[in-house]
Amino acid sequence: MSDSPARHLALQGASNFRDLGGYPTNDGRTTRWRHIFRSNHLGQLTAADIEIVRALGVRSAFDFRGVEERAAGVCVVSEITVHSLPIEPSVVAALRTELASGTLTAPVALELMRESYRNYVRHHTNSFRNLFGHLLEDRAPLVIHCTAGKDRTGFASALILHALGVPDEIIAEDYLLTNRHYKRDATAAFDLPEDVRNAIGSVEASYLAAAFEAIGSEYGDLETYLRDALNLGTAERTALQARYLQS
């Protein structure tokens, strides 16, 4: 029976709150438990949830939500300092444009999701660069989140695990855990067809693959992206790994 901490913390107001600890790396180390969490937004935590998050010692949140998203769900844990790294959502508006033109189908929705991931690389690398700057400075347990904690947060988490040396197949498994834990808002985008809502309310391996394909197209390879776009040179990678890995 494992004595490892729970990876998924079943909060009532944040269904996708997970720990990035306990993953093996290619050099035989392991990501530290209770240092980096990933989650959906923290605006609906219950009083009991708040006590759990406080007990974890979380003091910083890195929030990828856009302006209106943030205003609709302000973090309810008073001790947490929120750092905004905004990436405005675009998929639902694009889907509604397709709906109005009569061209919306589930395959169209899937491709719009993939395109949004490509755009993380093409247009929003600055937000991910700023995240790594914070990771190198902030020593407290911290949480990374967006609204659902699955797309912007999923790509950010994959980048972190890559930078720490976690194998690709484990990164993919962590990414797909959202489909097990995330409880969708049944009222969100209710004007869209059910198969379209299913496409945007879950994650697929092809979404994350699209982001890494864009990295290849724009930068040549992931190592170059980490070094040149995210400012993770040898010294920074070593410092990041010293902070978030254990032997």
CSV table of C-alpha atoms in Angstrom, one decimal:
chain,number,residue,atom,x,y,z
A,1,MET,CA,0.0,0.0,0.0
A,2,SER,CA,1.4,3.4,-1.1
A,3,ASP,CA,2.3,5.9,1.6
A,4,SER,CA,2.6,8.8,-0.9
A,5,PRO,CA,0.4,11.8,-0.5
A,6,ALA,CA,-2.8,12.0,-2.5
A,7,ARG,CA,-2.3,13.4,-6.0
A,8,HIS,CA,-5.9,14.5,-6.4
A,9,LEU,CA,-7.4,16.5,-3.6
A,10,ALA,CA,-11.2,16.2,-3.7
A,11,LEU,CA,-12.2,19.7,-3.0
A,12,GLN,CA,-15.9,20.5,-3.2
A,13,GLY,CA,-15.3,23.8,-5.0
A,14,ALA,CA,-12.4,22.8,-7.2
A,15,SER,CA,-12.7,19.4,-8.7
A,16,ASN,CA,-9.3,19.4,-10.6
A,17,PHE,CA,-6.9,20.3,-7.8
A,18,ARG,CA,-3.9,18.0,-8.2
A,19,ASP,CA,-0.3,17.7,-7.0
A,20,LEU,CA,2.6,17.5,-9.6
A,21,GLY,CA,4.7,15.6,-7.1
A,22,GLY,CA,5.9,12.0,-7.1
A,23,TYR,CA,6.7,11.7,-10.8
A,24,PRO,CA,10.0,10.0,-11.7
A,25,THR,CA,12.5,11.8,-14.0
A,26,ASN,CA,14.9,10.5,-16.6
A,27,ASP,CA,17.9,10.9,-14.3
A,28,GLY,CA,16.4,8.9,-11.4
A,29,ARG,CA,15.0,11.7,-9.3
A,30,THR,CA,11.4,12.5,-8.4
A,31,THR,CA,9.3,15.6,-8.4
A,32,ARG,CA,8.7,16.9,-4.9
A,33,TRP,CA,5.3,16.4,-3.4
A,34,ARG,CA,3.3,19.4,-2.0
A,35,HIS,CA,5.3,22.0,-3.9
A,36,ILE,CA,3.4,22.6,-7.2
A,37,PHE,CA,-0.3,22.1,-7.5
A,38,ARG,CA,-2.5,22.6,-10.6
A,39,SER,CA,-6.2,23.3,-10.4
A,40,ASN,CA,-9.3,24.9,-11.8
A,41,HIS,CA,-10.1,28.3,-10.4
A,42,LEU,CA,-10.2,29.0,-6.7
A,43,GLY,CA,-13.3,31.3,-6.6
A,44,GLN,CA,-15.8,28.7,-5.4
A,45,LEU,CA,-13.9,27.0,-2.6
A,46,THR,CA,-16.0,26.1,0.4
A,47,ALA,CA,-14.9,26.9,4.0
A,48,ALA,CA,-13.7,23.3,4.3
A,49,ASP,CA,-11.8,23.6,1.1
A,50,ILE,CA,-10.1,26.8,2.3
A,51,GLU,CA,-8.9,25.0,5.4
A,52,ILE,CA,-7.4,22.2,3.3
A,53,VAL,CA,-5.6,24.7,1.0
A,54,ARG,CA,-4.3,26.6,4.0
A,55,ALA,CA,-3.0,23.4,5.6
A,56,LEU,CA,-1.1,22.7,2.4
A,57,GLY,CA,0.7,26.0,2.9
A,58,VAL,CA,-0.2,27.5,-0.5
A,59,ARG,CA,0.8,31.1,-0.6
A,60,SER,CA,1.0,31.9,-4.3
A,61,ALA,CA,-1.4,31.4,-7.3
A,62,PHE,CA,-0.4,31.8,-10.9
A,63,ASP,CA,-3.6,32.6,-12.8
A,64,PHE,CA,-3.9,32.2,-16.6
A,65,ARG,CA,-7.5,33.5,-16.8
A,66,GLY,CA,-8.5,36.5,-18.8
A,67,VAL,CA,-9.9,39.7,-17.3
A,68,GLU,CA,-13.6,38.8,-17.2
A,69,GLU,CA,-12.8,35.2,-16.0
A,70,ARG,CA,-10.8,36.6,-13.1
A,71,ALA,CA,-13.6,39.0,-12.1
A,72,ALA,CA,-16.2,36.3,-12.1
A,73,GLY,CA,-14.2,34.0,-9.8
A,74,VAL,CA,-11.9,35.8,-7.4
A,75,CYS,CA,-9.6,33.6,-5.2
A,76,VAL,CA,-11.3,33.2,-1.9
A,77,VAL,CA,-8.2,32.2,0.1
A,78,SER,CA,-7.0,35.5,1.7
A,79,GLU,CA,-3.5,34.3,2.3
A,80,ILE,CA,-2.8,33.6,-1.3
A,81,THR,CA,-1.1,36.2,-3.5
A,82,VAL,CA,-2.4,35.9,-7.0
A,83,HIS,CA,-0.1,36.6,-10.0
A,84,SER,CA,-2.0,37.2,-13.2
A,85,LEU,CA,-0.5,35.7,-16.4
A,86,PRO,CA,-3.5,36.4,-18.7
A,87,ILE,CA,-4.3,34.4,-21.7
A,88,GLU,CA,-7.8,35.5,-22.9
A,89,PRO,CA,-10.1,32.6,-23.8
A,90,SER,CA,-11.0,32.4,-27.5
A,91,VAL,CA,-12.5,29.0,-28.3
A,92,VAL,CA,-16.1,29.5,-27.2
A,93,ALA,CA,-16.4,32.8,-29.2
A,94,ALA,CA,-14.9,31.0,-32.3
A,95,LEU,CA,-17.4,28.1,-31.8
A,96,ARG,CA,-20.3,30.5,-31.7
A,97,THR,CA,-19.1,32.1,-34.9
A,98,GLU,CA,-19.2,28.7,-36.5
A,99,LEU,CA,-22.6,28.0,-35.0
A,100,ALA,CA,-24.0,31.2,-36.5
A,101,SER,CA,-22.7,30.3,-39.9
A,102,GLY,CA,-24.1,26.8,-39.7
A,103,THR,CA,-20.7,25.1,-39.9
A,104,LEU,CA,-20.2,23.9,-36.3
A,105,THR,CA,-19.5,20.2,-35.9
A,106,ALA,CA,-17.6,18.2,-33.3
A,107,PRO,CA,-14.6,17.9,-35.7
A,108,VAL,CA,-14.5,21.6,-36.1
A,109,ALA,CA,-14.6,22.0,-32.3
A,110,LEU,CA,-11.7,19.6,-32.0
A,111,GLU,CA,-9.6,21.6,-34.5
A,112,LEU,CA,-10.4,24.9,-32.8
A,113,MET,CA,-9.2,23.4,-29.5
A,114,ARG,CA,-5.9,22.3,-31.2
A,115,GLU,CA,-5.5,25.7,-32.8
A,116,SER,CA,-5.9,27.3,-29.4
A,117,TYR,CA,-3.0,25.2,-28.1
A,118,ARG,CA,-0.9,26.2,-31.1
A,119,ASN,CA,-1.6,29.8,-30.2
A,120,TYR,CA,-0.3,29.3,-26.7
A,121,VAL,CA,3.1,29.0,-28.4
A,122,ARG,CA,2.6,31.5,-31.1
A,123,HIS,CA,1.1,34.3,-29.1
A,124,HIS,CA,1.3,33.7,-25.4
A,125,THR,CA,4.8,32.5,-24.7
A,126,ASN,CA,5.4,35.6,-22.6
A,127,SER,CA,2.9,34.3,-20.0
A,128,PHE,CA,4.7,30.9,-19.7
A,129,ARG,CA,8.1,32.7,-19.5
A,130,ASN,CA,6.8,34.8,-16.6
A,131,LEU,CA,5.5,31.6,-14.9
A,132,PHE,CA,9.0,30.1,-15.0
A,133,GLY,CA,10.5,33.3,-13.7
A,134,HIS,CA,8.1,33.1,-10.7
A,135,LEU,CA,8.9,29.4,-10.2
A,136,LEU,CA,12.6,30.2,-9.8
A,137,GLU,CA,11.8,32.9,-7.2
A,138,ASP,CA,8.8,31.6,-5.2
A,139,ARG,CA,9.7,29.1,-2.5
A,140,ALA,CA,6.3,28.6,-1.0
A,141,PRO,CA,3.9,25.8,-2.1
A,142,LEU,CA,2.1,27.3,-5.1
A,143,VAL,CA,-0.8,26.6,-7.4
A,144,ILE,CA,-1.1,27.1,-11.2
A,145,HIS,CA,-4.7,27.5,-12.5
A,146,CYS,CA,-7.0,28.9,-15.2
A,147,THR,CA,-10.8,28.4,-15.2
A,148,ALA,CA,-11.1,24.7,-15.7
A,149,GLY,CA,-7.4,23.8,-15.0
A,150,LYS,CA,-7.2,21.8,-18.1
A,151,ASP,CA,-5.9,23.7,-21.2
A,152,ARG,CA,-3.8,26.7,-20.3
A,153,THR,CA,-2.9,25.0,-17.0
A,154,GLY,CA,-2.4,21.7,-18.8
A,155,PHE,CA,0.1,23.1,-21.2
A,156,ALA,CA,1.9,25.0,-18.4
A,157,SER,CA,2.1,21.8,-16.3
A,158,ALA,CA,3.5,19.8,-19.2
A,159,LEU,CA,6.2,22.5,-19.7
A,160,ILE,CA,7.1,22.3,-16.1
A,161,LEU,CA,7.4,18.6,-16.0
A,162,HIS,CA,9.4,18.6,-19.2
A,163,ALA,CA,11.8,21.1,-17.7
A,164,LEU,CA,12.2,18.9,-14.7
A,165,GLY,CA,13.0,15.9,-16.8
A,166,VAL,CA,9.8,13.8,-16.5
A,167,PRO,CA,9.3,11.3,-19.4
A,168,ASP,CA,6.8,12.2,-22.1
A,169,GLU,CA,4.5,9.3,-21.4
A,170,ILE,CA,4.1,10.3,-17.7
A,171,ILE,CA,3.5,13.9,-18.8
A,172,ALA,CA,0.7,12.7,-21.1
A,173,GLU,CA,-0.8,10.7,-18.3
A,174,ASP,CA,-0.8,13.6,-15.9
A,175,TYR,CA,-2.4,15.8,-18.6
A,176,LEU,CA,-5.2,13.3,-19.2
A,177,LEU,CA,-6.1,13.0,-15.5
A,178,THR,CA,-8.3,16.0,-16.0
A,179,ASN,CA,-10.8,13.7,-17.8
A,180,ARG,CA,-11.1,11.6,-14.6
A,181,HIS,CA,-11.4,14.4,-12.1
A,182,TYR,CA,-12.8,17.6,-13.7
A,183,LYS,CA,-16.5,18.2,-13.1
A,184,ARG,CA,-17.8,20.5,-15.8
A,185,ASP,CA,-20.2,23.3,-15.3
A,186,ALA,CA,-23.4,22.0,-16.8
A,187,THR,CA,-24.6,25.5,-17.6
A,188,ALA,CA,-21.4,26.6,-19.4
A,189,ALA,CA,-21.8,27.3,-23.2
A,190,PHE,CA,-25.2,25.7,-23.0
A,191,ASP,CA,-26.2,27.1,-26.4
A,192,LEU,CA,-23.7,24.8,-28.1
A,193,PRO,CA,-24.5,21.2,-29.2
A,194,GLU,CA,-23.7,18.5,-26.7
A,195,ASP,CA,-20.9,16.9,-28.8
A,196,VAL,CA,-19.2,20.3,-29.1
A,197,ARG,CA,-19.5,20.9,-25.3
A,198,ASN,CA,-17.9,17.4,-24.8
A,199,ALA,CA,-15.0,18.4,-27.1
A,200,ILE,CA,-14.2,21.6,-25.2
A,201,GLY,CA,-15.0,20.2,-21.8
A,202,SER,CA,-12.4,17.5,-21.8
A,203,VAL,CA,-8.8,17.1,-22.9
A,204,GLU,CA,-7.3,15.0,-25.7
A,205,ALA,CA,-3.8,13.9,-26.4
A,206,SER,CA,-4.0,15.7,-29.8
A,207,TYR,CA,-4.5,19.1,-28.1
A,208,LEU,CA,-1.3,18.9,-26.2
A,209,ALA,CA,0.4,17.4,-29.3
A,210,ALA,CA,-0.7,20.4,-31.3
A,211,ALA,CA,1.2,22.8,-28.9
A,212,PHE,CA,4.4,20.7,-29.1
A,213,GLU,CA,4.0,20.6,-32.9
A,214,ALA,CA,3.9,24.4,-32.9
A,215,ILE,CA,7.0,24.5,-30.8
A,216,GLY,CA,8.7,22.4,-33.4
A,217,SER,CA,7.5,24.6,-36.2
A,218,GLU,CA,8.4,27.9,-34.4
A,219,TYR,CA,11.5,27.0,-32.5
A,220,GLY,CA,12.9,23.8,-34.0
A,221,ASP,CA,12.6,21.7,-30.8
A,222,LEU,CA,11.4,21.8,-27.2
A,223,GLU,CA,14.9,22.3,-25.7
A,224,THR,CA,15.4,25.4,-27.8
A,225,TYR,CA,12.0,26.7,-26.8
A,226,LEU,CA,12.8,26.2,-23.1
A,227,ARG,CA,16.2,27.9,-23.5
A,228,ASP,CA,15.4,30.7,-25.9
A,229,ALA,CA,11.7,31.5,-25.4
A,230,LEU,CA,11.3,30.6,-21.7
A,231,ASN,CA,14.8,31.8,-20.6
A,232,LEU,CA,15.6,28.4,-19.1
A,233,GLY,CA,19.3,28.1,-19.7
A,234,THR,CA,21.5,25.5,-18.0
A,235,ALA,CA,21.8,27.5,-14.8
A,236,GLU,CA,18.1,28.1,-14.6
A,237,ARG,CA,17.2,24.5,-15.3
A,238,THR,CA,19.6,23.3,-12.7
A,239,ALA,CA,18.1,25.7,-10.1
A,240,LEU,CA,14.6,24.7,-11.0
A,241,GLN,CA,15.4,21.0,-10.6
A,242,ALA,CA,17.2,21.6,-7.3
A,243,ARG,CA,14.1,23.3,-6.0
A,244,TYR,CA,11.4,20.9,-7.3
A,245,LEU,CA,13.2,17.5,-7.4
A,246,GLN,CA,14.4,15.2,-4.8
A,247,SER,CA,16.8,12.3,-5.1
